[in-house]
Short mmCIF file of C-alpha atoms and ligand atoms in Angstrom, two decimals:
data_model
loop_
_atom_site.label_atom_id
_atom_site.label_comp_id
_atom_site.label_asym_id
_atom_site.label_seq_id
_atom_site.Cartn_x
_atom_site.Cartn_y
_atom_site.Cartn_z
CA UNK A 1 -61.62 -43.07 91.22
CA UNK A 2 -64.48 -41.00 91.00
CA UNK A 3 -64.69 -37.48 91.68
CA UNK A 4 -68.49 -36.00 93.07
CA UNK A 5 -68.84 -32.24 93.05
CA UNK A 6 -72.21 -31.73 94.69
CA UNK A 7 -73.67 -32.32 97.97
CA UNK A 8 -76.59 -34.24 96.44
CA UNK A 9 -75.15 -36.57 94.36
CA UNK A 10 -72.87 -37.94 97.20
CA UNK A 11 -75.35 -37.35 99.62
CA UNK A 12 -77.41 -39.99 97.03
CA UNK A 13 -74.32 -42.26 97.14
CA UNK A 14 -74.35 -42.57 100.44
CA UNK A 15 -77.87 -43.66 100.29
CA UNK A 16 -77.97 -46.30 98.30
CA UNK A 17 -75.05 -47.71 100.30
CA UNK A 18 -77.12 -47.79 103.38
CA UNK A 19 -79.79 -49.54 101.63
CA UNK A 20 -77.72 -51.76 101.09
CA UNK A 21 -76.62 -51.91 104.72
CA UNK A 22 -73.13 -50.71 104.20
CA UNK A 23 -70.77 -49.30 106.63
CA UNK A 24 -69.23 -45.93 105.82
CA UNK A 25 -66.17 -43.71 107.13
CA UNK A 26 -65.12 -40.59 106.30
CA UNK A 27 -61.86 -38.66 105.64
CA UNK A 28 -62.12 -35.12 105.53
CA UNK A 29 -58.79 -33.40 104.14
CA UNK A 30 -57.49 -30.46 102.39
CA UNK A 31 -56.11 -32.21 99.83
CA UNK A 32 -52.84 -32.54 98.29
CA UNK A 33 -52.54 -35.90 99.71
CA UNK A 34 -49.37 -37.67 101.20
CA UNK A 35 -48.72 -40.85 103.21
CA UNK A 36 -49.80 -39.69 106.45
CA UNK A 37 -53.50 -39.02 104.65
CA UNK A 38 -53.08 -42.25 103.12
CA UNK A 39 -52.94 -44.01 106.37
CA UNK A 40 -56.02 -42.77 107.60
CA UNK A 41 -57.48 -43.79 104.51
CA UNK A 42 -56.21 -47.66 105.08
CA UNK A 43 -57.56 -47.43 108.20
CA UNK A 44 -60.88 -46.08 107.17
CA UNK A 45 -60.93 -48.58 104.37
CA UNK A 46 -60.23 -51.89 106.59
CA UNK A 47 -62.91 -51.19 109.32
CA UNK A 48 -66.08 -49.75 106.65
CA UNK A 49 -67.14 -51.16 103.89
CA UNK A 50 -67.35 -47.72 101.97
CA UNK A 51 -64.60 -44.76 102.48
CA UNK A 52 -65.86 -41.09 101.31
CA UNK A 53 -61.97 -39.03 100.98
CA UNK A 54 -63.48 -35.23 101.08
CA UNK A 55 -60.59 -32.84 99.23
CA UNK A 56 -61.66 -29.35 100.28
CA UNK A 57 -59.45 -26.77 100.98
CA UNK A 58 -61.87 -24.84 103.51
CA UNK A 59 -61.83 -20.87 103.39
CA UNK A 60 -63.35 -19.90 106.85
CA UNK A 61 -60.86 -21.97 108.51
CA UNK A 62 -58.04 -19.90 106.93
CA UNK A 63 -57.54 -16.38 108.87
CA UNK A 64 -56.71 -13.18 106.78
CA UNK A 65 -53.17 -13.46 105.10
CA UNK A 66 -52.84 -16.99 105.46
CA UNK A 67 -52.07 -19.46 102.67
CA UNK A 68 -55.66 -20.28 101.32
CA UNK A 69 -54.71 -18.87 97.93
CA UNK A 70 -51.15 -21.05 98.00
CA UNK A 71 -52.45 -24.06 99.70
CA UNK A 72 -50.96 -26.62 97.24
CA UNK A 73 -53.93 -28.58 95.28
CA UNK A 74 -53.44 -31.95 92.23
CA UNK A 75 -57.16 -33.58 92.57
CA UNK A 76 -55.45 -36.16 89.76
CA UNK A 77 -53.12 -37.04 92.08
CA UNK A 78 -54.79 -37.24 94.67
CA UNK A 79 -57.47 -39.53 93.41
CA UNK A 80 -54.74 -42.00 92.50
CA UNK A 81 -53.52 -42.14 96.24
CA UNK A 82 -57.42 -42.61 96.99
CA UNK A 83 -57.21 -45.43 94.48
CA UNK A 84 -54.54 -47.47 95.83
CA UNK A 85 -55.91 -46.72 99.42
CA UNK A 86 -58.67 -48.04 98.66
CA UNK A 87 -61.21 -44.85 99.14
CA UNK A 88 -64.91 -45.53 97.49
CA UNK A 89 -64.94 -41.84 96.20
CA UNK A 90 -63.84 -38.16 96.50
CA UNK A 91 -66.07 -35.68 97.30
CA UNK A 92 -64.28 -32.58 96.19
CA UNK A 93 -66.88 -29.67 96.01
CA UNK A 94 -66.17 -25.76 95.08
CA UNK A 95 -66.45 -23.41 98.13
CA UNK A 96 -69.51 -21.89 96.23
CA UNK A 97 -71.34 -25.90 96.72
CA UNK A 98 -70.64 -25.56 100.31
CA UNK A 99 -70.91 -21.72 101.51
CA UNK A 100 -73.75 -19.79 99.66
CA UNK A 101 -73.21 -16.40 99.61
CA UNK A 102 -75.53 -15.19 102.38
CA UNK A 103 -74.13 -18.49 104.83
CA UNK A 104 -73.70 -17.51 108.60
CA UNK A 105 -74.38 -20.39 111.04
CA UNK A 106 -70.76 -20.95 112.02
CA UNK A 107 -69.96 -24.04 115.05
CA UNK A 108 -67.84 -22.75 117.44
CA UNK A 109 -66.24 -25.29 120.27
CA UNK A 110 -65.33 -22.53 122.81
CA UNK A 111 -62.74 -23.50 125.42
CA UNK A 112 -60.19 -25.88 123.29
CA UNK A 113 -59.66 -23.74 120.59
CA UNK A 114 -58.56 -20.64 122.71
CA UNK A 115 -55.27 -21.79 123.22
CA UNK A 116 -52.23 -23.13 121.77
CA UNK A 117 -52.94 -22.83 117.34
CA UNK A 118 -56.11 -20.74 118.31
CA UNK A 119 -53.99 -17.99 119.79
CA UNK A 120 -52.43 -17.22 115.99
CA UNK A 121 -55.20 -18.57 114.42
CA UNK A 122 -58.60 -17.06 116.40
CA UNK A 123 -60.70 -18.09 113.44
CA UNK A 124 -59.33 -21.61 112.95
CA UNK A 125 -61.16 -23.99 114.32
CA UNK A 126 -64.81 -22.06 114.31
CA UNK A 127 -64.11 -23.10 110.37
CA UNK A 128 -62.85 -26.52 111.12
CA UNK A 129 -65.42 -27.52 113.68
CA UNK A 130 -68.16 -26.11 110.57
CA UNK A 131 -66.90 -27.96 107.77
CA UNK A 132 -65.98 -30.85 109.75
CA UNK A 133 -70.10 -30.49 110.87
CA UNK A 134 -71.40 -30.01 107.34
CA UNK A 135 -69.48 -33.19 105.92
CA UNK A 136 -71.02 -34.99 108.97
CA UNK A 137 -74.71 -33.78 107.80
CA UNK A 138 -73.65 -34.30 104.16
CA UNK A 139 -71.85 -37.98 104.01
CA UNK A 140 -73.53 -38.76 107.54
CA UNK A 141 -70.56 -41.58 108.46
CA UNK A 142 -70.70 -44.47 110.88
CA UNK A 143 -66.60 -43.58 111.74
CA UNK A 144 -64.35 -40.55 110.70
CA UNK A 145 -60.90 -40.56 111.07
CA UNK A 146 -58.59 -37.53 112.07
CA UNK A 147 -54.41 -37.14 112.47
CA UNK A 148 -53.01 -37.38 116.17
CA UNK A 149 -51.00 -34.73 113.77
CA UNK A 150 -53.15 -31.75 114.35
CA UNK A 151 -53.59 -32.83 118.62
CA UNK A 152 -55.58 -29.85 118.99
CA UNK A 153 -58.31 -30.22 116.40
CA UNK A 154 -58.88 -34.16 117.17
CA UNK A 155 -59.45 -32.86 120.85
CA UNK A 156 -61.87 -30.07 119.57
CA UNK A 157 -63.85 -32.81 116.97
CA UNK A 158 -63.98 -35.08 120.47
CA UNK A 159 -65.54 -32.75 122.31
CA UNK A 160 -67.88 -31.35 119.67
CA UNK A 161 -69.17 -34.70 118.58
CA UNK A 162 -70.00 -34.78 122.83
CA UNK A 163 -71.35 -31.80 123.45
CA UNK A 164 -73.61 -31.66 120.20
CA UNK A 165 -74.45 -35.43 120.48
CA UNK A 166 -73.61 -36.47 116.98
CA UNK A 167 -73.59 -40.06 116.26
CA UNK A 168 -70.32 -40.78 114.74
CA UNK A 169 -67.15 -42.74 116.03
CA UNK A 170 -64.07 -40.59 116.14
CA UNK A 171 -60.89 -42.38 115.33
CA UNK A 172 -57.30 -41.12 115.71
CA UNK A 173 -54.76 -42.13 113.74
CA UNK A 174 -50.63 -42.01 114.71
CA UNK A 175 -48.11 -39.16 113.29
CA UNK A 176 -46.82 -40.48 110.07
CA UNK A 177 -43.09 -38.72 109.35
CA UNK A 178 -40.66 -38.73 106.88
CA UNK A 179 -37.62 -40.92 107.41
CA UNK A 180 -35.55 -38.68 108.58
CA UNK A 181 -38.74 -37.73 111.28
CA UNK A 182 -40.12 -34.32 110.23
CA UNK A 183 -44.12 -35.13 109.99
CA UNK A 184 -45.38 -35.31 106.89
CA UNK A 185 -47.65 -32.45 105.79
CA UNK A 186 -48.74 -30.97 102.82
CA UNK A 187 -47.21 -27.46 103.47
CA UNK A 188 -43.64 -29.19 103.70
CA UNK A 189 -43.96 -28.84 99.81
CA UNK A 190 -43.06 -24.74 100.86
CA UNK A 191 -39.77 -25.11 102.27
CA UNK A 192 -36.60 -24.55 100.27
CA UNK A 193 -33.97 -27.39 100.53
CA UNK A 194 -32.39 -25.11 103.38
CA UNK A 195 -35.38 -25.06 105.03
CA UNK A 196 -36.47 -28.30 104.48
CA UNK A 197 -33.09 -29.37 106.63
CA UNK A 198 -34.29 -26.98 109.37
CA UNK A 199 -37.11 -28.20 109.57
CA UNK A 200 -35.83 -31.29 111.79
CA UNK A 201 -35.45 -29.24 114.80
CA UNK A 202 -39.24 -29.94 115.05
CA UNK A 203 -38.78 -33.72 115.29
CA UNK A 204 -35.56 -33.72 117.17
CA UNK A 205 -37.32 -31.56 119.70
CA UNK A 206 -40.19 -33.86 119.70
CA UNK A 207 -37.79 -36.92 120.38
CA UNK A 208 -35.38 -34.64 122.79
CA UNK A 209 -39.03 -34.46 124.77
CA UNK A 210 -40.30 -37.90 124.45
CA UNK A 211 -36.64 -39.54 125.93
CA UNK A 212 -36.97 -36.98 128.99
CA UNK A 213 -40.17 -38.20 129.60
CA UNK A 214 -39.36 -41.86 128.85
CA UNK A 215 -36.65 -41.31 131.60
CA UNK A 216 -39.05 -40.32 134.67
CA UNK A 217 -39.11 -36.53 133.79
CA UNK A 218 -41.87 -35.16 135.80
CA UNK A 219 -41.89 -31.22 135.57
CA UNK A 220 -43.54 -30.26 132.03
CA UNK A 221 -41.81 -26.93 132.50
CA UNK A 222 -38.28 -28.77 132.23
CA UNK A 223 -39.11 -30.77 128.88
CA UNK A 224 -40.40 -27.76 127.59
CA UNK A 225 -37.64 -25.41 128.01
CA UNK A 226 -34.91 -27.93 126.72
CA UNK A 227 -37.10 -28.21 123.96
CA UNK A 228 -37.47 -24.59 123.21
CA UNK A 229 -33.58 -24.54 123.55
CA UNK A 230 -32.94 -27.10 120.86
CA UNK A 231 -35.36 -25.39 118.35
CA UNK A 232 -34.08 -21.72 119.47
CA UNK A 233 -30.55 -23.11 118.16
CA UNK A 234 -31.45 -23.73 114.60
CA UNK A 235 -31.20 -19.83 113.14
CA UNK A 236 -33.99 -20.43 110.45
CA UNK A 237 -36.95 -20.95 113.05
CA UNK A 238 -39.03 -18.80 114.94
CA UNK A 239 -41.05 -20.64 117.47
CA UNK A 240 -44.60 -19.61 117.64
CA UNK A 241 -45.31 -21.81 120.76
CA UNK A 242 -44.24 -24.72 122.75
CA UNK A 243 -46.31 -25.89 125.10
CA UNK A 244 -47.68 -28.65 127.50
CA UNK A 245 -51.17 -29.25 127.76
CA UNK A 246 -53.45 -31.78 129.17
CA UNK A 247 -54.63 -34.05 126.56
CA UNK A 248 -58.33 -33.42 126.60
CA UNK A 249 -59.07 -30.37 128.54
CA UNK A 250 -55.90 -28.58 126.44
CA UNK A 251 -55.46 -26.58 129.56
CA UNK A 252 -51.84 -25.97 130.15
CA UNK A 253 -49.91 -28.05 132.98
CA UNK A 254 -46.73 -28.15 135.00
CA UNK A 255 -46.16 -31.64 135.66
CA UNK A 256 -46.64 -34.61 133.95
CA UNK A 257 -49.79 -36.23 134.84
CA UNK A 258 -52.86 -38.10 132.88
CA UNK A 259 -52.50 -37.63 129.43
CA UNK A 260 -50.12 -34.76 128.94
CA UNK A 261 -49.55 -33.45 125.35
CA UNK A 262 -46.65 -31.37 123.93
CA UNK A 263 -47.80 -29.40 121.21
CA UNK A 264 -45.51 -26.96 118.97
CA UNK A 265 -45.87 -24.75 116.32
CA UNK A 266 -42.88 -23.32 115.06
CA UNK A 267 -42.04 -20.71 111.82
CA UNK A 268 -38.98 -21.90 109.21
CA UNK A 269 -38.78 -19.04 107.22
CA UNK A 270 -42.72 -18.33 106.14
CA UNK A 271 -44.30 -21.41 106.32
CA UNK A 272 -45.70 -22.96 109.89
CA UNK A 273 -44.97 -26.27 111.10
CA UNK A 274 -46.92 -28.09 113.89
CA UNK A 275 -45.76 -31.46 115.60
CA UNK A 276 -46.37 -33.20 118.80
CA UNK A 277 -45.97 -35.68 121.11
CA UNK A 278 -48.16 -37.04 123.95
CA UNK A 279 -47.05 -38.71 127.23
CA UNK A 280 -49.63 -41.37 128.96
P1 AMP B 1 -55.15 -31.81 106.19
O1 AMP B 1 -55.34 -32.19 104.77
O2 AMP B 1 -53.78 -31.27 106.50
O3 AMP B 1 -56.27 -30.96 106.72
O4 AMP B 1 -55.23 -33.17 107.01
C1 AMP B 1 -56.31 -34.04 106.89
C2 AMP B 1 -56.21 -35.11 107.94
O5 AMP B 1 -54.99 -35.84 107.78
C3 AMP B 1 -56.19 -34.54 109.36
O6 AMP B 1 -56.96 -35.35 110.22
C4 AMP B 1 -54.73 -34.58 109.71
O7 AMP B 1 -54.47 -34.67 111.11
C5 AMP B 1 -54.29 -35.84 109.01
N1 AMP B 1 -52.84 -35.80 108.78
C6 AMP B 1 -52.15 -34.81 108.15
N2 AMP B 1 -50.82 -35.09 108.20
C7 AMP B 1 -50.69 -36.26 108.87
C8 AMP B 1 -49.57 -37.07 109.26
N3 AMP B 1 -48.33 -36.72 108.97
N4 AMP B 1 -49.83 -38.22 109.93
C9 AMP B 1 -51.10 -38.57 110.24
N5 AMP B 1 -52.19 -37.85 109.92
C10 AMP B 1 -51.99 -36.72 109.24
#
């Protein structure tokens, strides 16, 4: 699999594909790569006929005290995942190839990112939406493909890629979760057997929530609170929020109507978990 470092040379890859009037998607990442990546890569990799994996572990989306420094990284192993996926390549730049030291033209998708993650994390997804805009300019896709598991920032890319008219095909791709259900993520790699065990509540609240809903529940409020309950019962977590949204606008609701989505973020011991579910 090979590894590009430099905006240029991919940015010259990418070329010479579309002379050759090749299709390409994108994956951006962080990295550390596990199934759930993998599946977007599959994905990516059956509907273009070229797949760019970026591996970037983005500073300005990472708020003061947050794990940027920890954030788990293996680029070998993660370009043999990319291999078997079937990526094309890996761009995998240094921050210093993407922000010179004088940048300061951030994006900023206003509304969506006030709530829900944005309320812990104000600076979030101002660095997402840029870095997820900079790959755009740099590997210029026909298709990129994002998690359903961060709900929030697949809105916020949706209603970027409107509002600033860029020509590229969002695709969302399901949850992918361990066996035992907790949603795979890199950061589960933190958690201590103990917590890796308490971890479930997230799931089990996820799938408390989805059978309520299944069964005609119509007041958000009441899937919410027995949700809360389940996770308030496990000792080790600390919820951050639970809350239900609508879909696209991720303005909070009462009752379940449209697309409703039920977002969490919850604390086991340091590290913070985020899982969903989201009710047509
Ligand atoms: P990350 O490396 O955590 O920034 O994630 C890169 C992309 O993979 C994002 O679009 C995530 O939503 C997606 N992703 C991460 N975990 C999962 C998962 N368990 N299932 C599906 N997609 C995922």
């Amino acid at each position: 699999m090979q590894v590009v470092k430099t905006v240029d040379e991919i940015r010259k890859m990418v070329k010479s594909w579309r002379k050759e009037g090749l299709s390409v998607g994108l994956v951006p990442t962080m990295g550390f790569l596990h199934e759930g990546h993998k599946s977007l890569i599959l994905r990516a990799a059956a509907e273009n006929d070229r797949v760019v994996v970026s591996d970037f572990v983005n500073p300005t989306q990472f708020g003061p005290g947050e794990d940027l420094e920890s954030y788990p990284r293996d680029i070998n192993r993660d370009a043999a995942l990319c291999e078997e996926a079937g990526a094309s390549v890996i761009f995998n730049p240094e921050p210093s190839e993407m922000y010179a030291p004088d940048f300061s033209t951030y994006v900023n998708m206003e509304n969506l990112s006030k709530g829900l993650c944005g309320k812990t994390r104000p600076i979030h997804f101002r660095g997402v939406c840029t870095v997820v805009s900079k790959l755009f300019n740099i590997v210029s896709p026909d298709r990129a493909y994002f998690g359903q598991k961060d709900a929030q920032q697949l809105a916020i890319i949706r209603r970027m890629v409107r509002d600033l008219n860029i020509d590229i095909e969002i695709v969302g791709c399901p949850i992918i979760r361990e066996s035992d259900g907790l949603a795979k993520s890199s950061r589960n790699t933190y958690l201590n057997p103990e917590e890796r065990q308490a971890a479930l509540c997230l799931s089990r609240a996820v799938k408390l929530g989805e059978k309520m809903a299944a069964e005609g529940e119509k007041d958000a409020d009441r899937i919410v609170s027995e949700m809360i309950s389940l996770i308030q019962a496990e000792p080790l977590a600390k919820i951050d929020y639970v809350e239900a949204v609508n879909g696209v606008t991720i303005e909070p609701v009462h009752k379940i109507e449209g697309t409703v989505l039920v977002a969490m973020a919850v604390y086991i011991g340091k590290t913070r978990l985020i899982d969903n579910f989201i009710i047509e």
